[in-house]
mmCIF file with all atom_site columns, C-alpha atoms in Angstrom:
data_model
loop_
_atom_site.group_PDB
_atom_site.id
_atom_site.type_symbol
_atom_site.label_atom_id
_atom_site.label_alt_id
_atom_site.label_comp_id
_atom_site.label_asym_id
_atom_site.label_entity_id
_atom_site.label_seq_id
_atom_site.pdbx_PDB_ins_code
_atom_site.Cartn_x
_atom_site.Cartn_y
_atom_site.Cartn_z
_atom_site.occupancy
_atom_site.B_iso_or_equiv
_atom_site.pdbx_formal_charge
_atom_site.auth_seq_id
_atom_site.auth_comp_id
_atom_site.auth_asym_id
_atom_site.auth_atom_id
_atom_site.pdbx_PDB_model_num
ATOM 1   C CA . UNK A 1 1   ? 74.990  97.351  114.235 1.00 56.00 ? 1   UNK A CA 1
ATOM 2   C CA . UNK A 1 2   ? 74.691  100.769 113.300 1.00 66.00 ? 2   UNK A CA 1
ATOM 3   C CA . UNK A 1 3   ? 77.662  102.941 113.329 1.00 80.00 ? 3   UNK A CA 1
ATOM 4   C CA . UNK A 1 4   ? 77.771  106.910 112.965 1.00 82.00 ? 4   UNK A CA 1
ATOM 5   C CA . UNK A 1 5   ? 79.763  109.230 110.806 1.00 90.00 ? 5   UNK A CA 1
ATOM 6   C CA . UNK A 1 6   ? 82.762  110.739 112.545 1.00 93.00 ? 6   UNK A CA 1
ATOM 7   C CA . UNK A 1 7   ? 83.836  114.017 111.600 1.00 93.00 ? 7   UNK A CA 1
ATOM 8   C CA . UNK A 1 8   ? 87.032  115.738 111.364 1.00 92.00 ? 8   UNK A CA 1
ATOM 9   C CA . UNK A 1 9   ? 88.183  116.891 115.368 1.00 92.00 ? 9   UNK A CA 1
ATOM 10  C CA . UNK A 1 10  ? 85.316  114.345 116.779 1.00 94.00 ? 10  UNK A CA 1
ATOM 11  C CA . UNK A 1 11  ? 86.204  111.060 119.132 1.00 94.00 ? 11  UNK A CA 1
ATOM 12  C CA . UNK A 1 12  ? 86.704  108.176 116.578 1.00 95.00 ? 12  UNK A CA 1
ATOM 13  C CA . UNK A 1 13  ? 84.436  105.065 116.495 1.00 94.00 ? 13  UNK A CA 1
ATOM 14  C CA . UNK A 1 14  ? 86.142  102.517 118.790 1.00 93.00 ? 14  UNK A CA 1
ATOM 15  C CA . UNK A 1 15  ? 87.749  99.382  117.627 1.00 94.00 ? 15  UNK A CA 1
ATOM 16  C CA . UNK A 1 16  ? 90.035  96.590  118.599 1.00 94.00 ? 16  UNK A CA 1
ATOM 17  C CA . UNK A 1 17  ? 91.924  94.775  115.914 1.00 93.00 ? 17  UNK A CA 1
ATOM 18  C CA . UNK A 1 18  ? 94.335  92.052  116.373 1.00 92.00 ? 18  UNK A CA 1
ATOM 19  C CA . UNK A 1 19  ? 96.915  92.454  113.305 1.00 92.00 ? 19  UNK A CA 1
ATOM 20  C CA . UNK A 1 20  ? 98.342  89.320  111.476 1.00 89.00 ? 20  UNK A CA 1
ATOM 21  C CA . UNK A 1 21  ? 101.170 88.821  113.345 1.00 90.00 ? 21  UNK A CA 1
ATOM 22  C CA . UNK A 1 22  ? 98.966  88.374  117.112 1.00 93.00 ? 22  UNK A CA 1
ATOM 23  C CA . UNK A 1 23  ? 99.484  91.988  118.117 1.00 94.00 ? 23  UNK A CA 1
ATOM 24  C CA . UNK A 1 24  ? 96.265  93.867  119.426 1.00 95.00 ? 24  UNK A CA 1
ATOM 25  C CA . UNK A 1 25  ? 95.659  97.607  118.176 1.00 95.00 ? 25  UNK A CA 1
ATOM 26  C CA . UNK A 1 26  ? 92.716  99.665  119.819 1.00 94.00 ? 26  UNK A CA 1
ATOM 27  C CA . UNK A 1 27  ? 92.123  103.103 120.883 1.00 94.00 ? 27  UNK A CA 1
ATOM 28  C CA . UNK A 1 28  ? 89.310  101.897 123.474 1.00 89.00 ? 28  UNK A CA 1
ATOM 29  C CA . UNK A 1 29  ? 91.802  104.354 126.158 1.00 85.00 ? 29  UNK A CA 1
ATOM 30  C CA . UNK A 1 30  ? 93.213  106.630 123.932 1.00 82.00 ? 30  UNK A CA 1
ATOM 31  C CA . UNK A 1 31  ? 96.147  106.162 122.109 1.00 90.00 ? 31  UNK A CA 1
ATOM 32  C CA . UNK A 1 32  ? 100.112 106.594 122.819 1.00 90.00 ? 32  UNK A CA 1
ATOM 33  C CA . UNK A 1 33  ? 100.893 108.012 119.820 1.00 94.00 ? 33  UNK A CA 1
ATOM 34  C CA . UNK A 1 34  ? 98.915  109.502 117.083 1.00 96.00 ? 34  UNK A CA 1
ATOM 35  C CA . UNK A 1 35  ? 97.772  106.789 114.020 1.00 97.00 ? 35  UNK A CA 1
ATOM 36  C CA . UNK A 1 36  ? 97.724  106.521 110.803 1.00 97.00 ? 36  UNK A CA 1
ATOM 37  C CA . UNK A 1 37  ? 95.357  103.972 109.004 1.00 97.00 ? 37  UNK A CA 1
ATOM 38  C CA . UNK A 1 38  ? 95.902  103.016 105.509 1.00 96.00 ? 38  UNK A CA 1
ATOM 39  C CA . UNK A 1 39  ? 92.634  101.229 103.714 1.00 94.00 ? 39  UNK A CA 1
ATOM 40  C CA . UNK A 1 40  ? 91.943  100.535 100.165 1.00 88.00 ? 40  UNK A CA 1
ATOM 41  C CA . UNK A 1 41  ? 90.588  97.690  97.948  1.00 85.00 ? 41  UNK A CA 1
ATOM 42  C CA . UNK A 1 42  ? 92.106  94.651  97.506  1.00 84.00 ? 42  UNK A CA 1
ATOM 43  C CA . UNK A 1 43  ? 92.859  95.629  93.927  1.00 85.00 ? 43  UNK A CA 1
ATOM 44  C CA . UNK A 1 44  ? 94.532  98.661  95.418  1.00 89.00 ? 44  UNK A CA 1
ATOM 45  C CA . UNK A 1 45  ? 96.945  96.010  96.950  1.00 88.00 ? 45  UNK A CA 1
ATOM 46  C CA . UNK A 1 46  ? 100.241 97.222  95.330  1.00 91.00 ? 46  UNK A CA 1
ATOM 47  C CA . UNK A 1 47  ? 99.258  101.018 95.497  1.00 93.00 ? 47  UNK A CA 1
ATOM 48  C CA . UNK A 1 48  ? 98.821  100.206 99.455  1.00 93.00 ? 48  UNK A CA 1
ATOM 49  C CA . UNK A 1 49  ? 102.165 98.469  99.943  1.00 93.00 ? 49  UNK A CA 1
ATOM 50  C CA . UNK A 1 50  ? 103.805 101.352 98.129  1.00 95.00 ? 50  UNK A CA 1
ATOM 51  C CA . UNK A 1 51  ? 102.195 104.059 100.633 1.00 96.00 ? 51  UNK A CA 1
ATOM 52  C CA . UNK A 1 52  ? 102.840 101.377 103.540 1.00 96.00 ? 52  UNK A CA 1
ATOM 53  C CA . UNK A 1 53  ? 106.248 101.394 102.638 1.00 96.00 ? 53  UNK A CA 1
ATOM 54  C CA . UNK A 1 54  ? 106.630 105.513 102.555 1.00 97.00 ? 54  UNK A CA 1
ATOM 55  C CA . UNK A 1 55  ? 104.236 105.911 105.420 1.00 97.00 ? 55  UNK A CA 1
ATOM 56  C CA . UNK A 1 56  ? 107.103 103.491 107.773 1.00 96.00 ? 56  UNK A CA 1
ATOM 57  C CA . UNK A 1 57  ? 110.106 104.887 106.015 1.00 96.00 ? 57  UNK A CA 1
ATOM 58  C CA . UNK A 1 58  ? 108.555 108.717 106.980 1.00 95.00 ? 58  UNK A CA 1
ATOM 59  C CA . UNK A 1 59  ? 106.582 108.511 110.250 1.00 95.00 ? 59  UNK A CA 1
ATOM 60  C CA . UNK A 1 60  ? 107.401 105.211 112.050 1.00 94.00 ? 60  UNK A CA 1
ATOM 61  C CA . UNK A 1 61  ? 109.452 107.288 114.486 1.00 94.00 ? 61  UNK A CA 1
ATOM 62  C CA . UNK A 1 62  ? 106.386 109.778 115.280 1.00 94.00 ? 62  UNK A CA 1
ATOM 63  C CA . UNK A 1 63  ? 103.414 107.353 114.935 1.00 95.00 ? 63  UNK A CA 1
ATOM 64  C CA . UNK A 1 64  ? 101.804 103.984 114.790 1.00 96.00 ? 64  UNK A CA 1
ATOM 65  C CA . UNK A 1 65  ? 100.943 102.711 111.179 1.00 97.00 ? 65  UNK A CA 1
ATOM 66  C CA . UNK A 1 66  ? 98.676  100.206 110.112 1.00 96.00 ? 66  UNK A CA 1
ATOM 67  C CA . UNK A 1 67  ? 96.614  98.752  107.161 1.00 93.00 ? 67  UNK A CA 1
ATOM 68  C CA . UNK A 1 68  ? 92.967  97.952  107.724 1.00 92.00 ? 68  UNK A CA 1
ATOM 69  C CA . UNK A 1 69  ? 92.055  95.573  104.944 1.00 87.00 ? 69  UNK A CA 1
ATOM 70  C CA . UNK A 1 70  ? 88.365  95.018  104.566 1.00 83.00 ? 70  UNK A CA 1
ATOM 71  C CA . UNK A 1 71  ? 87.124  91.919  102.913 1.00 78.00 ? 71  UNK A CA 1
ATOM 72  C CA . UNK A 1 72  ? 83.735  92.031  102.455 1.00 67.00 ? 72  UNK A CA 1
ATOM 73  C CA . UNK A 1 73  ? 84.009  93.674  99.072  1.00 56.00 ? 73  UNK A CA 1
ATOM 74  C CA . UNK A 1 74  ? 86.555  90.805  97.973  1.00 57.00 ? 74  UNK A CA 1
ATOM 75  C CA . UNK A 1 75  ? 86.411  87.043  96.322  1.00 55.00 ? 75  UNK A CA 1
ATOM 76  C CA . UNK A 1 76  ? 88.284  86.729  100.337 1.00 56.00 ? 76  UNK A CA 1
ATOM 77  C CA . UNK A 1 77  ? 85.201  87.776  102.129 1.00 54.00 ? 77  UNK A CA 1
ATOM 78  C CA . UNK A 1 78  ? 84.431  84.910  104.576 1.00 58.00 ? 78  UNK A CA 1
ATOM 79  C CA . UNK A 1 79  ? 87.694  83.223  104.073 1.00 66.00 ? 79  UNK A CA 1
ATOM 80  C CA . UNK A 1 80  ? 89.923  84.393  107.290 1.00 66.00 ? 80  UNK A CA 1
ATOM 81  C CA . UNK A 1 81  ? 92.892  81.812  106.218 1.00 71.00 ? 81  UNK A CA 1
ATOM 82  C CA . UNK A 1 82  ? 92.988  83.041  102.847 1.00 72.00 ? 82  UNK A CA 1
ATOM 83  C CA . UNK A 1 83  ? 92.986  86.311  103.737 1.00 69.00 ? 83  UNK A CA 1
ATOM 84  C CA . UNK A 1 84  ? 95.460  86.080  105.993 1.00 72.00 ? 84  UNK A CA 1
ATOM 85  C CA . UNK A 1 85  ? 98.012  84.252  103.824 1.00 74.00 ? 85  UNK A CA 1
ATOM 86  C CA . UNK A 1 86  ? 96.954  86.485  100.797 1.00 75.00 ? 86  UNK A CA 1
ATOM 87  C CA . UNK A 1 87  ? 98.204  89.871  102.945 1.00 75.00 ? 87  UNK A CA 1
ATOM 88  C CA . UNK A 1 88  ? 101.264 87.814  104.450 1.00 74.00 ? 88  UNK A CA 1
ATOM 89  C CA . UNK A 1 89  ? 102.231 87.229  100.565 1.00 75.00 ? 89  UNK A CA 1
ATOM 90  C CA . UNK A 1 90  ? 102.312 90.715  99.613  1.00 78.00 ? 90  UNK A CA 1
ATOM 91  C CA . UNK A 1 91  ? 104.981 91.846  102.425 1.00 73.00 ? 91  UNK A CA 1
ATOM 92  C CA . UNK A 1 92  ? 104.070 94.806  103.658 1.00 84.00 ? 92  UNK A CA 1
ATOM 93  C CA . UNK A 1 93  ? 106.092 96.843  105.978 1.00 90.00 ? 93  UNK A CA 1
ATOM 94  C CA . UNK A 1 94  ? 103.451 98.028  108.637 1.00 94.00 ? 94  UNK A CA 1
ATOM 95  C CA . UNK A 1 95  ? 101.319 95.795  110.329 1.00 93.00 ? 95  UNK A CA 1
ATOM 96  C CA . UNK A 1 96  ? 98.429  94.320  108.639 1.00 90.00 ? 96  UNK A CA 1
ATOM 97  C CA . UNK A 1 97  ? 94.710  93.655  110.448 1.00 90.00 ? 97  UNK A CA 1
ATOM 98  C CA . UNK A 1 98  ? 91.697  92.321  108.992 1.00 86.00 ? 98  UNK A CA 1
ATOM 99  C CA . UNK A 1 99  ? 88.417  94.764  109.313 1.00 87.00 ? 99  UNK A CA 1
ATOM 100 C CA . UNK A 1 100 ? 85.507  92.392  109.110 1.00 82.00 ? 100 UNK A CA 1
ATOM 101 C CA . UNK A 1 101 ? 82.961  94.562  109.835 1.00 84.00 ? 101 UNK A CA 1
ATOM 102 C CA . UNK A 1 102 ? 83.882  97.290  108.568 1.00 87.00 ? 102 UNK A CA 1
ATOM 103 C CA . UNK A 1 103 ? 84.120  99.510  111.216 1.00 90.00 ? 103 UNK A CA 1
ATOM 104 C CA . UNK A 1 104 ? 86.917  102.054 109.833 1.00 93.00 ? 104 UNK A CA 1
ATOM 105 C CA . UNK A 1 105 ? 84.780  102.292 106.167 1.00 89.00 ? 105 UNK A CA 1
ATOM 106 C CA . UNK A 1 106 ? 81.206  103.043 107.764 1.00 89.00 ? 106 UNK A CA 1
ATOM 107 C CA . UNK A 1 107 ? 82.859  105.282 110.390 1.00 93.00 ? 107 UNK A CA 1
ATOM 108 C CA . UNK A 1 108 ? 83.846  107.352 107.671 1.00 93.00 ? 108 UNK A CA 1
ATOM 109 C CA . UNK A 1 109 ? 81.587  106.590 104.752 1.00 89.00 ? 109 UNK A CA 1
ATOM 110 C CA . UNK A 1 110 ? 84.537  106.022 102.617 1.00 86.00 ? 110 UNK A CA 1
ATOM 111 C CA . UNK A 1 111 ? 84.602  103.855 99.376  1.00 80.00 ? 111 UNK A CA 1
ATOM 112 C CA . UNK A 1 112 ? 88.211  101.419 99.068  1.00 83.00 ? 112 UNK A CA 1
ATOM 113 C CA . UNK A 1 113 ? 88.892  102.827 95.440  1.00 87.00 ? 113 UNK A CA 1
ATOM 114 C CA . UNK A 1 114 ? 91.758  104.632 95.989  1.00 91.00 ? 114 UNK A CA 1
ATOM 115 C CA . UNK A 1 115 ? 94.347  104.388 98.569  1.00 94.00 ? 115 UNK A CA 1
ATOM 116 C CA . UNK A 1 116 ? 93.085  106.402 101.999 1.00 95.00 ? 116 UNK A CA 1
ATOM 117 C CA . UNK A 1 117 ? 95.155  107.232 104.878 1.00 97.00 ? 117 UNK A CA 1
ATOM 118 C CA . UNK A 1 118 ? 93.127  108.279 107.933 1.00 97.00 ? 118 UNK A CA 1
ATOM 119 C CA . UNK A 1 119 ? 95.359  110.454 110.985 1.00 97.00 ? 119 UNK A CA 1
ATOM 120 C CA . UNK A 1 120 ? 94.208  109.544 114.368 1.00 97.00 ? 120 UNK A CA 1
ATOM 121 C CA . UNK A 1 121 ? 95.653  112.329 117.065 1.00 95.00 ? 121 UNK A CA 1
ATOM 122 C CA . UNK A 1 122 ? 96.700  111.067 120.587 1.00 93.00 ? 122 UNK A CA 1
ATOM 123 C CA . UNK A 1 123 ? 93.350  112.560 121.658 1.00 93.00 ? 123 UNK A CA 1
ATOM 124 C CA . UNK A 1 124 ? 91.755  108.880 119.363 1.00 93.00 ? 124 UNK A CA 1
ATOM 125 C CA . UNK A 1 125 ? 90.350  112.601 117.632 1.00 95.00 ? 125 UNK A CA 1
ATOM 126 C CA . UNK A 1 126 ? 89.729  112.438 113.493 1.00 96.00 ? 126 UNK A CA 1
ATOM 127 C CA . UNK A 1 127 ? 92.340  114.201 112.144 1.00 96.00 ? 127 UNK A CA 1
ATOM 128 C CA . UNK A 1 128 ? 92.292  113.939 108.776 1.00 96.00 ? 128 UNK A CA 1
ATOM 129 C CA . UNK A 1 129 ? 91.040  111.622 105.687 1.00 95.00 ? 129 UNK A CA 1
ATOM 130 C CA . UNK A 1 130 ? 93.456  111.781 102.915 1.00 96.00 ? 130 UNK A CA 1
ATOM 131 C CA . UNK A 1 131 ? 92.802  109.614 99.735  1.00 94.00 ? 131 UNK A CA 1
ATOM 132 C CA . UNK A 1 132 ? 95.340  109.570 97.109  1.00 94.00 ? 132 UNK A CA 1
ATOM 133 C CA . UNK A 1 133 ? 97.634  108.073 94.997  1.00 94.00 ? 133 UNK A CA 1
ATOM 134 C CA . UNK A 1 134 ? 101.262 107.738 96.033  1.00 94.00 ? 134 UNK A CA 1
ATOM 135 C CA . UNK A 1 135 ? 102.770 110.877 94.021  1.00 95.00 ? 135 UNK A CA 1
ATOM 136 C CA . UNK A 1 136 ? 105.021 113.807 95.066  1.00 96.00 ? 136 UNK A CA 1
ATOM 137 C CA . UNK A 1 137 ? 101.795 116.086 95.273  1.00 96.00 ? 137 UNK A CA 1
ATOM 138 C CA . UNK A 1 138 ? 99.948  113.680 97.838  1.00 96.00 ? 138 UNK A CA 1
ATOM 139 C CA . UNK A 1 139 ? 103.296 113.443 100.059 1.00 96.00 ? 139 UNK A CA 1
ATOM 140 C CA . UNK A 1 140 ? 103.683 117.016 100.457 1.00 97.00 ? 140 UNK A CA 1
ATOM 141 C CA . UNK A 1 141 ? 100.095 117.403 101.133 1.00 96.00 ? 141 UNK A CA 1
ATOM 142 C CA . UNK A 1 142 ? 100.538 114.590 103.654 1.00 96.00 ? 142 UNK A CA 1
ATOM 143 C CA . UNK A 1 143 ? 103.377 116.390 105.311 1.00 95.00 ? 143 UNK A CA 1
ATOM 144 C CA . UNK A 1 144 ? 101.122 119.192 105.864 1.00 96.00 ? 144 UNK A CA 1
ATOM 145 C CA . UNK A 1 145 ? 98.187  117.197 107.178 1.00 95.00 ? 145 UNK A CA 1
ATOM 146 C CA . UNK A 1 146 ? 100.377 115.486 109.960 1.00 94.00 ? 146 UNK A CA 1
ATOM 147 C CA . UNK A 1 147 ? 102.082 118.486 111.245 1.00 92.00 ? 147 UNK A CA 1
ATOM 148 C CA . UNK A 1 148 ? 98.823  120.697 111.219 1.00 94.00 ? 148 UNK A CA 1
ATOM 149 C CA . UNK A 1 149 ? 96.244  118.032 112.614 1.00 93.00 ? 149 UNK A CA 1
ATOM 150 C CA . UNK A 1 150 ? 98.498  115.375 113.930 1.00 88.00 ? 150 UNK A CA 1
ATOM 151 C CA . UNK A 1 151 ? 101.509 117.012 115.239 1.00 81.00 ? 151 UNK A CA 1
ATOM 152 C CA . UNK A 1 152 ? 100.387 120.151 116.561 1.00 70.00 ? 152 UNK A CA 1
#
C-alpha cells in the first residue's frame, strides 16, 4: 500500500511494532513521551549500536528510543528467525523492532546508508530527521534538535 511523505511539524504515518523482546510500540493514540527512531542498514549495524548506546545513555530519562531495522534491503529479508537472532547478537541497548514493510523508510523517503535518527514529539508530530555519523559535531547538533523540536 501506498504511503505518503511526512513532513517536518505534520502527524506521522501510523505504525505498530512489536520489538524483539514482546513489547508493542505504536503511536496509533499519540504518544507519552516524545520518540526517537534510529534506522540504518544492516551494514550500518555497529555505527547504530554506537548511537543506540549514546541515544539511552543521553535521553532515556526524557524519551522513548528505539531501532527500526528494515530487512528488505538485507541477505535477512524474509527470514524473521534470523533476523531476530542476528539483532539479539549485536546487544543493543534500546529496544530493537523489525520494520517489514517499511513503513518508517517510505514515510520519509529516506535511504539506510548512514545512521538516521528521526524525533517524534508527544503530539506523534515529525520533528526532525537527523542522519549522521556518531561524532562530537552530530551530538551537539542533536542536542539542539531535541530541545528546539522535541522539548519545547
Amino acid at each position: 500500500y501506498s504511503i505518503r511523505k511526512v513532513k517536518t511539524y505534520e502527524d506521522f504515518t501510523n505504525f505498530e511494532f512489536q520489538d524483539l523482546n514482546g513489547r508493542i510500540w505504536t503511536n496509533r493514540n499519540g504518544l507519552e513521551r516524545p520518540m526517537l527512531i534510529l534506522t540504518g542498514k544492516w551494514a550500518l549495524r555497529h555505527d547504530i549500536k554506537k548511537w543506540a548506546h549514546y541515544l539511552a545513555f543521553k535521553y532515556n530519562n526524557f524519551c522513548d528510543i528505539i531501532w527500526v531495522f528494515n530487512p528488505d534491503s538485507t541477505e535477512f529479508a524474509n527470514h524473521r528467525e534470523r533476523n531476530e537472532k542476528a539483532l539479539k547478537d549485536i546487544a543493543i541497548a534500546v529496544p530493537v523492532v523489525i520494520d517489514n514493510h517499511a513503513i518508517i523508510g517510505r514515510s520519509l523517503k529516506i535511504e539506510y546508508d548512514i545512521p538516521t535518527i528521526i524525533g517524534l514529539t508527544r503530539k506523534n508530530t515529525l520533528g526532525f530527521v537527523f542522519e549522521s555519523p556518531l561524532n562530537n559535531y552530530a551530538k551537539d547538533r542533536l542536542e539542539k534538535l531535541m530541545f528546539t523540536k522535541l522539548f519545547k
